[in-house]
Tab-separated table of C-alpha atoms in Angstrom:
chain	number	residue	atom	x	y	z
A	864	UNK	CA	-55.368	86.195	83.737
A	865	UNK	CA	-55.240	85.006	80.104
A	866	UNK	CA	-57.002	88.159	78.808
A	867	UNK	CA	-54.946	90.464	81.006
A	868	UNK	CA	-51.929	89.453	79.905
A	869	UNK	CA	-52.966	90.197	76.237
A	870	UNK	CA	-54.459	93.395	77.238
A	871	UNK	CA	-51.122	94.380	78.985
A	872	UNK	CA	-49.138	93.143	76.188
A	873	UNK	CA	-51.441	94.611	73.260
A	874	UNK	CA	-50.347	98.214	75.508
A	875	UNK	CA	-46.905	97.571	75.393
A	876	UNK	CA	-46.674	96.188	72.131
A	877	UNK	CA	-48.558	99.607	70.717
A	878	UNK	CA	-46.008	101.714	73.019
A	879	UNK	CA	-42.493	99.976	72.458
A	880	UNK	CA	-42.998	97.607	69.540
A	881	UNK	CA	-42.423	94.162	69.644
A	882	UNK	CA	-38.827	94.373	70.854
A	883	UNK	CA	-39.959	96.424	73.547
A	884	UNK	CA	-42.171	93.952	74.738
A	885	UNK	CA	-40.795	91.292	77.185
A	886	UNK	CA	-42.418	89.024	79.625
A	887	UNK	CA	-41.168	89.674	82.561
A	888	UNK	CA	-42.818	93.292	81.974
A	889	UNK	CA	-46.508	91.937	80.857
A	890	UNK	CA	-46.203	89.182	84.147
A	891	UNK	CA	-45.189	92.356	86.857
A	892	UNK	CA	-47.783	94.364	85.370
A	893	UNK	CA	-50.620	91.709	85.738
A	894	UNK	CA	-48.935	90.067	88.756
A	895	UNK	CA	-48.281	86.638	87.670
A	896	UNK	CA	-44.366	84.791	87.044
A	897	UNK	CA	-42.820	85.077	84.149
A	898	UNK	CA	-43.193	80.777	84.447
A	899	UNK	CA	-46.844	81.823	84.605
A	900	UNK	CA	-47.120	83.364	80.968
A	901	UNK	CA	-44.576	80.649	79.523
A	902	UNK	CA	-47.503	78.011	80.733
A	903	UNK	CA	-50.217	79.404	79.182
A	904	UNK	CA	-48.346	81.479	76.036
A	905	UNK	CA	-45.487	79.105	75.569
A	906	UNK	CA	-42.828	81.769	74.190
A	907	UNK	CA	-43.424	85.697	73.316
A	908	UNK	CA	-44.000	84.396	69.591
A	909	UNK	CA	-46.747	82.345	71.317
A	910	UNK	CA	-48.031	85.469	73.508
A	911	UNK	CA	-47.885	87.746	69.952
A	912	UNK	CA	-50.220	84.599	68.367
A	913	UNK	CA	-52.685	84.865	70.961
A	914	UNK	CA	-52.755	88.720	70.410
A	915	UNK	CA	-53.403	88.048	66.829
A	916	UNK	CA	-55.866	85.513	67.410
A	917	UNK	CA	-57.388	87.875	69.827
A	918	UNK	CA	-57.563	90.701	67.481
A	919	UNK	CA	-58.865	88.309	64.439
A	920	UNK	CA	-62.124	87.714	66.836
A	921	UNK	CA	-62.381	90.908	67.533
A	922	UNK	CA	-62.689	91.755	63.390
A	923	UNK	CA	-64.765	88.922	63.183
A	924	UNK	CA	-67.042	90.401	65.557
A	925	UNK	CA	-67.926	93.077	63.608
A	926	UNK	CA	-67.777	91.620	60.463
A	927	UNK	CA	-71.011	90.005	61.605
A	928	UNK	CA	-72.595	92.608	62.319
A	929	UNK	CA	-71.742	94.173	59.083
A	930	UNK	CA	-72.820	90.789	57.169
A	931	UNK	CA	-75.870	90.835	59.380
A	932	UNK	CA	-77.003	94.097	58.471
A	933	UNK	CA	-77.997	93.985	54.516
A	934	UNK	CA	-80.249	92.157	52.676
A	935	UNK	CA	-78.265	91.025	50.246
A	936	UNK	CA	-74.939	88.700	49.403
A	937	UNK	CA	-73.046	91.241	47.628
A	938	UNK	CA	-74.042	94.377	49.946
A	939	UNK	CA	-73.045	92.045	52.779
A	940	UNK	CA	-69.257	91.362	51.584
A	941	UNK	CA	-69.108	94.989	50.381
A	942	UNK	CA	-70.085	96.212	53.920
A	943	UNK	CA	-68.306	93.609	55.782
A	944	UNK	CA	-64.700	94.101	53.498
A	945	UNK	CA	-64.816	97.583	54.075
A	946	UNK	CA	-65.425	97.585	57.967
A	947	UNK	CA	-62.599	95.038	58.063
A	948	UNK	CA	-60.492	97.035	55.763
A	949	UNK	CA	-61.217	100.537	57.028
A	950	UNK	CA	-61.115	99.424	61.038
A	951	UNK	CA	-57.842	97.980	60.084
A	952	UNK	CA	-56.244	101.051	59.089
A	953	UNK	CA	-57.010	102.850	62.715
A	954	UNK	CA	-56.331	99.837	64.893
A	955	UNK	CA	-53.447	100.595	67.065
A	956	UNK	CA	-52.594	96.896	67.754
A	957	UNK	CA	-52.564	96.380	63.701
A	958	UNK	CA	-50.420	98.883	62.921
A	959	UNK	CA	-48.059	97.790	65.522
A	960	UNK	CA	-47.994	94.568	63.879
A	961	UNK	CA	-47.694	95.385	60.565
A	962	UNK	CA	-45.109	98.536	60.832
A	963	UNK	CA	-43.841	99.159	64.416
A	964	UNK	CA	-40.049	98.230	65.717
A	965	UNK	CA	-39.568	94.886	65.119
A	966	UNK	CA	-42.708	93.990	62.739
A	967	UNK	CA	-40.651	92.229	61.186
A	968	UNK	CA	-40.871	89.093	63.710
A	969	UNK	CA	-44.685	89.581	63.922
A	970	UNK	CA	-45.578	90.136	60.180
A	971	UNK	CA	-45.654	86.056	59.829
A	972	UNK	CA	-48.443	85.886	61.586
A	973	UNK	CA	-50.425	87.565	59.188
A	974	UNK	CA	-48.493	86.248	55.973
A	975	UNK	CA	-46.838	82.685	56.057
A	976	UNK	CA	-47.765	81.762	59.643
A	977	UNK	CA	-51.555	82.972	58.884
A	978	UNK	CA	-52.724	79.550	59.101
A	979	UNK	CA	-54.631	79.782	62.297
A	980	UNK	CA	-56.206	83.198	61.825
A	981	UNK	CA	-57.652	82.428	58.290
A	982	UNK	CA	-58.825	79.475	59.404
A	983	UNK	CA	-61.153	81.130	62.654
A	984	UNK	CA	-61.918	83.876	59.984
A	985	UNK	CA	-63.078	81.232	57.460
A	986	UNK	CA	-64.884	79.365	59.770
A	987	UNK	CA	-67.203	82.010	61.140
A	988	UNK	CA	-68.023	83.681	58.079
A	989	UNK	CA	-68.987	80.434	56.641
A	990	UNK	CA	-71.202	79.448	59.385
A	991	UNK	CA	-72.687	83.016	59.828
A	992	UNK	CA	-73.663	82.738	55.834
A	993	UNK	CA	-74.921	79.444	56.004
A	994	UNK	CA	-77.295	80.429	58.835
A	995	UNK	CA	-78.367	83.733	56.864
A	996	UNK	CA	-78.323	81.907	53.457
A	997	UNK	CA	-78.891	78.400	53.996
A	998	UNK	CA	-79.611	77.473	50.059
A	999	UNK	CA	-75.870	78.156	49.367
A	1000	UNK	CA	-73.772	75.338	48.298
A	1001	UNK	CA	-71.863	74.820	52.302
A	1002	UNK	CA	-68.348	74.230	50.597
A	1003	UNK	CA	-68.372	77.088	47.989
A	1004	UNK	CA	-69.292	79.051	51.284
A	1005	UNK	CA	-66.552	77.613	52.869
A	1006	UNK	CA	-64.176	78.431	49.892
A	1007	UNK	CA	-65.562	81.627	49.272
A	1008	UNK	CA	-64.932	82.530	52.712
A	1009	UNK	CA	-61.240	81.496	53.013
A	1010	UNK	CA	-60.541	83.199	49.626
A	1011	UNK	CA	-62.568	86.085	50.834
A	1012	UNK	CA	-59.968	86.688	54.073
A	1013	UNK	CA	-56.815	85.668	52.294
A	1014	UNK	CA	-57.754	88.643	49.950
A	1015	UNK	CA	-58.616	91.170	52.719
A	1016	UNK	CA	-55.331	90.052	54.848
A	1017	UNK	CA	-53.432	91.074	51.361
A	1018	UNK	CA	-54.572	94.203	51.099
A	1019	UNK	CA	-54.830	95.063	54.909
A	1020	UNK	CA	-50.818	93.834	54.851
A	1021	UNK	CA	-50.506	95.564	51.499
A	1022	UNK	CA	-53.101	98.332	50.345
A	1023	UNK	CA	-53.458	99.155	46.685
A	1024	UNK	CA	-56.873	100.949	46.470
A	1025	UNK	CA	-59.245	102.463	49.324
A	1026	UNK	CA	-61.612	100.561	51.235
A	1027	UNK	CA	-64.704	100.894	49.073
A	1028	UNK	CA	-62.859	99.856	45.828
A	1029	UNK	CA	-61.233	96.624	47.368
A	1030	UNK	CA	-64.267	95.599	49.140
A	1031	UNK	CA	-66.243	95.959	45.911
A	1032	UNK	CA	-63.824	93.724	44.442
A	1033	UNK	CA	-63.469	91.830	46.536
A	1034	UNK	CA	-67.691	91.291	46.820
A	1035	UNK	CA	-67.684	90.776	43.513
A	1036	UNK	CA	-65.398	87.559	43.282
A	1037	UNK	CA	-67.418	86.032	45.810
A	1038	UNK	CA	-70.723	86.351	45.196
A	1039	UNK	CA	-69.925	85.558	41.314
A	1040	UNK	CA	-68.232	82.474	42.929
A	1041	UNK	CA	-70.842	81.279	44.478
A	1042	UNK	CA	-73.381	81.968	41.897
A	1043	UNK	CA	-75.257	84.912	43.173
A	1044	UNK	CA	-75.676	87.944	41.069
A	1045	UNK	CA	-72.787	90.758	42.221
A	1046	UNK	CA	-74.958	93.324	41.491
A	1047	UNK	CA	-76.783	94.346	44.769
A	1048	UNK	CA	-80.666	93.609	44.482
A	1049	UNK	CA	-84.125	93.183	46.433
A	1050	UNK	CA	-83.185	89.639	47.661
A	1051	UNK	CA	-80.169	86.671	46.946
Protein backbone atom coordinates (compact mmCIF):
# COMPACT_ATOMS: atom_id res chain seq x y z
CA UNK A 1 0.00 0.00 0.00
CA UNK A 2 2.94 2.14 1.19
CA UNK A 3 4.53 2.25 -2.30
CA UNK A 4 1.21 2.88 -4.02
CA UNK A 5 0.39 5.64 -2.27
CA UNK A 6 3.76 7.30 -3.24
CA UNK A 7 3.39 6.19 -6.72
CA UNK A 8 -0.15 7.80 -6.84
CA UNK A 9 1.02 10.80 -5.13
CA UNK A 10 4.47 11.19 -7.12
CA UNK A 11 1.50 11.32 -10.34
CA UNK A 12 -0.40 13.86 -8.85
CA UNK A 13 2.21 15.81 -7.44
CA UNK A 14 3.93 15.95 -11.22
CA UNK A 15 0.26 16.85 -12.63
CA UNK A 16 -1.17 19.50 -10.06
CA UNK A 17 1.78 20.48 -7.88
CA UNK A 18 1.89 20.17 -4.40
CA UNK A 19 -1.27 22.16 -3.70
CA UNK A 20 -3.00 20.03 -5.98
CA UNK A 21 -2.20 17.12 -4.15
CA UNK A 22 -4.53 16.10 -1.24
CA UNK A 23 -5.10 12.90 0.54
CA UNK A 24 -8.25 12.13 0.21
CA UNK A 25 -7.35 11.97 -3.70
CA UNK A 26 -4.03 9.62 -3.32
CA UNK A 27 -6.35 7.24 -0.58
CA UNK A 28 -9.57 6.94 -3.41
CA UNK A 29 -7.15 6.31 -6.00
CA UNK A 30 -5.30 3.42 -4.15
CA UNK A 31 -8.42 2.47 -2.14
CA UNK A 32 -7.44 2.96 1.34
CA UNK A 33 -9.04 5.94 4.12
CA UNK A 34 -7.77 8.98 4.24
CA UNK A 35 -7.10 7.66 8.31
CA UNK A 36 -5.17 5.01 6.38
CA UNK A 37 -2.41 7.39 4.83
CA UNK A 38 -2.41 9.67 8.10
CA UNK A 39 -1.16 6.19 9.91
CA UNK A 40 1.48 5.39 7.88
CA UNK A 41 2.47 9.18 6.36
CA UNK A 42 1.47 11.16 9.38
CA UNK A 43 0.51 14.55 7.47
CA UNK A 44 0.95 15.43 3.53
CA UNK A 45 4.40 17.08 4.65
CA UNK A 46 5.04 13.52 5.94
CA UNK A 47 3.63 11.80 2.58
CA UNK A 48 5.96 14.58 0.43
CA UNK A 49 9.10 13.19 2.89
CA UNK A 50 8.53 9.76 2.00
CA UNK A 51 8.41 10.82 -1.74
CA UNK A 52 11.70 12.44 -1.24
CA UNK A 53 13.13 9.72 0.59
CA UNK A 54 11.81 7.53 -2.09
CA UNK A 55 13.30 9.43 -4.86
CA UNK A 56 16.83 9.88 -2.86
CA UNK A 57 17.04 5.80 -3.12
CA UNK A 58 16.15 5.80 -6.28
CA UNK A 59 19.44 8.34 -7.16
CA UNK A 60 21.30 6.34 -4.94
CA UNK A 61 20.60 3.43 -6.95
CA UNK A 62 22.24 4.51 -9.76
CA UNK A 63 24.83 6.31 -8.30
CA UNK A 64 26.15 2.84 -7.56
CA UNK A 65 26.15 1.71 -10.48
CA UNK A 66 27.91 4.69 -11.77
CA UNK A 67 30.58 4.41 -8.76
CA UNK A 68 30.71 0.73 -9.58
CA UNK A 69 31.60 1.10 -13.02
CA UNK A 70 35.30 2.80 -13.15
CA UNK A 71 38.38 1.90 -11.94
CA UNK A 72 39.25 4.69 -10.34
CA UNK A 73 38.25 7.26 -7.24
CA UNK A 74 38.09 10.31 -9.22
CA UNK A 75 36.40 8.72 -12.51
CA UNK A 76 33.95 7.24 -10.01
CA UNK A 77 32.68 10.71 -8.40
CA UNK A 78 32.97 12.29 -11.86
CA UNK A 79 30.61 9.58 -13.30
CA UNK A 80 28.49 9.24 -10.34
CA UNK A 81 28.00 13.48 -9.90
CA UNK A 82 27.08 13.73 -13.30
CA UNK A 83 24.42 10.83 -13.47
CA UNK A 84 23.02 12.39 -10.30
CA UNK A 85 23.23 15.82 -11.69
CA UNK A 86 22.14 15.17 -15.27
CA UNK A 87 19.12 12.52 -14.18
CA UNK A 88 18.10 15.29 -11.95
CA UNK A 89 17.43 17.73 -14.52
CA UNK A 90 14.79 15.24 -16.46
CA UNK A 91 13.15 13.79 -13.38
CA UNK A 92 9.59 14.75 -13.40
CA UNK A 93 9.11 14.23 -9.61
CA UNK A 94 12.33 16.69 -9.08
CA UNK A 95 11.25 19.29 -10.96
CA UNK A 96 7.96 19.22 -9.32
CA UNK A 97 9.70 19.66 -6.18
CA UNK A 98 11.97 22.13 -6.88
CA UNK A 99 9.70 24.53 -9.28
CA UNK A 100 6.04 23.37 -9.58
CA UNK A 101 2.87 25.22 -7.73
CA UNK A 102 3.57 25.30 -4.37
CA UNK A 103 7.47 24.25 -4.29
CA UNK A 104 7.70 26.42 -2.06
CA UNK A 105 6.36 24.05 0.91
CA UNK A 106 8.43 21.14 -0.52
CA UNK A 107 11.80 22.92 -1.27
CA UNK A 108 12.76 22.27 2.66
CA UNK A 109 13.11 19.04 2.12
CA UNK A 110 15.92 19.38 0.00
CA UNK A 111 17.45 22.59 1.77
CA UNK A 112 16.94 23.08 5.64
CA UNK A 113 14.85 19.95 6.28
CA UNK A 114 17.55 17.81 4.16
CA UNK A 115 18.63 16.11 7.18
CA UNK A 116 17.26 12.72 6.46
CA UNK A 117 18.05 12.50 2.76
CA UNK A 118 21.80 13.48 3.15
CA UNK A 119 22.11 11.31 5.71
CA UNK A 120 20.73 7.85 3.51
CA UNK A 121 22.85 9.49 0.67
CA UNK A 122 25.93 9.67 2.95
CA UNK A 123 25.52 6.49 4.29
CA UNK A 124 25.45 4.41 1.14
CA UNK A 125 28.07 6.04 -0.67
CA UNK A 126 30.28 5.57 2.23
CA UNK A 127 29.64 1.99 2.62
CA UNK A 128 29.64 1.30 -1.21
CA UNK A 129 33.39 3.01 -1.17
CA UNK A 130 34.53 1.30 1.70
CA UNK A 131 33.61 -2.06 0.14
CA UNK A 132 35.29 -0.98 -3.32
CA UNK A 133 38.20 0.82 -1.54
CA UNK A 134 38.67 -0.64 1.71
CA UNK A 135 42.32 1.10 2.44
CA UNK A 136 40.48 4.49 2.73
CA UNK A 137 40.48 6.18 5.98
CA UNK A 138 36.28 5.01 6.95
CA UNK A 139 35.57 8.61 8.42
CA UNK A 140 37.17 10.79 5.65
CA UNK A 141 34.85 8.43 3.51
CA UNK A 142 32.18 9.21 5.59
CA UNK A 143 32.93 13.03 5.40
CA UNK A 144 33.76 13.01 1.96
CA UNK A 145 30.55 11.51 1.24
CA UNK A 146 28.24 13.90 3.17
CA UNK A 147 30.19 16.88 1.71
CA UNK A 148 30.03 15.17 -1.60
CA UNK A 149 25.83 15.22 -1.54
CA UNK A 150 25.46 18.51 0.25
CA UNK A 151 27.40 19.86 -2.86
CA UNK A 152 25.37 17.98 -5.53
CA UNK A 153 21.89 18.90 -3.63
CA UNK A 154 23.30 22.71 -4.13
CA UNK A 155 23.71 22.64 -7.44
CA UNK A 156 20.76 20.23 -8.35
CA UNK A 157 18.56 23.05 -6.15
CA UNK A 158 20.71 25.72 -7.74
CA UNK A 159 22.76 25.04 -11.07
CA UNK A 160 25.70 27.23 -11.94
CA UNK A 161 27.66 25.15 -14.54
CA UNK A 162 26.64 21.87 -16.61
CA UNK A 163 26.89 18.51 -15.37
CA UNK A 164 30.40 17.60 -16.46
CA UNK A 165 31.97 20.82 -14.98
CA UNK A 166 30.28 20.44 -11.45
CA UNK A 167 30.90 16.84 -11.23
CA UNK A 168 34.56 17.44 -12.07
CA UNK A 169 34.59 19.74 -9.29
CA UNK A 170 33.03 18.32 -7.37
CA UNK A 171 35.46 14.86 -7.92
CA UNK A 172 38.11 16.83 -7.41
CA UNK A 173 37.40 18.06 -3.72
CA UNK A 174 36.90 14.65 -2.76
CA UNK A 175 39.33 12.61 -3.89
CA UNK A 176 42.00 15.49 -2.91
CA UNK A 177 40.19 15.14 0.49
CA UNK A 178 40.75 11.96 0.99
CA UNK A 179 44.20 11.81 -0.31
CA UNK A 180 43.88 10.18 -3.64
CA UNK A 181 45.31 11.78 -6.67
CA UNK A 182 42.22 13.79 -8.67
CA UNK A 183 43.71 13.12 -11.70
CA UNK A 184 42.10 9.90 -13.16
CA UNK A 185 44.80 7.00 -13.42
CA UNK A 186 45.44 3.09 -13.89
CA UNK A 187 44.47 2.33 -10.22
CA UNK A 188 43.65 4.46 -6.59
Amino acid sequence: MRDEALDVAAHLLVAGGWRGLRLQDVADRVGVSRQTLYNEFSSKQGLAGALVLRLTEQFLDSVEVALGGERDLYTAWVAAVRMTVRRAGDDPLLRAILTGHGSEELLPLLTTQSEPVVQVARDRASTFLLQRWPELDPRDVTTASEVATRLAISHVVTPLHDASTVAEQIATVVTRFLGQDPEPGPAA
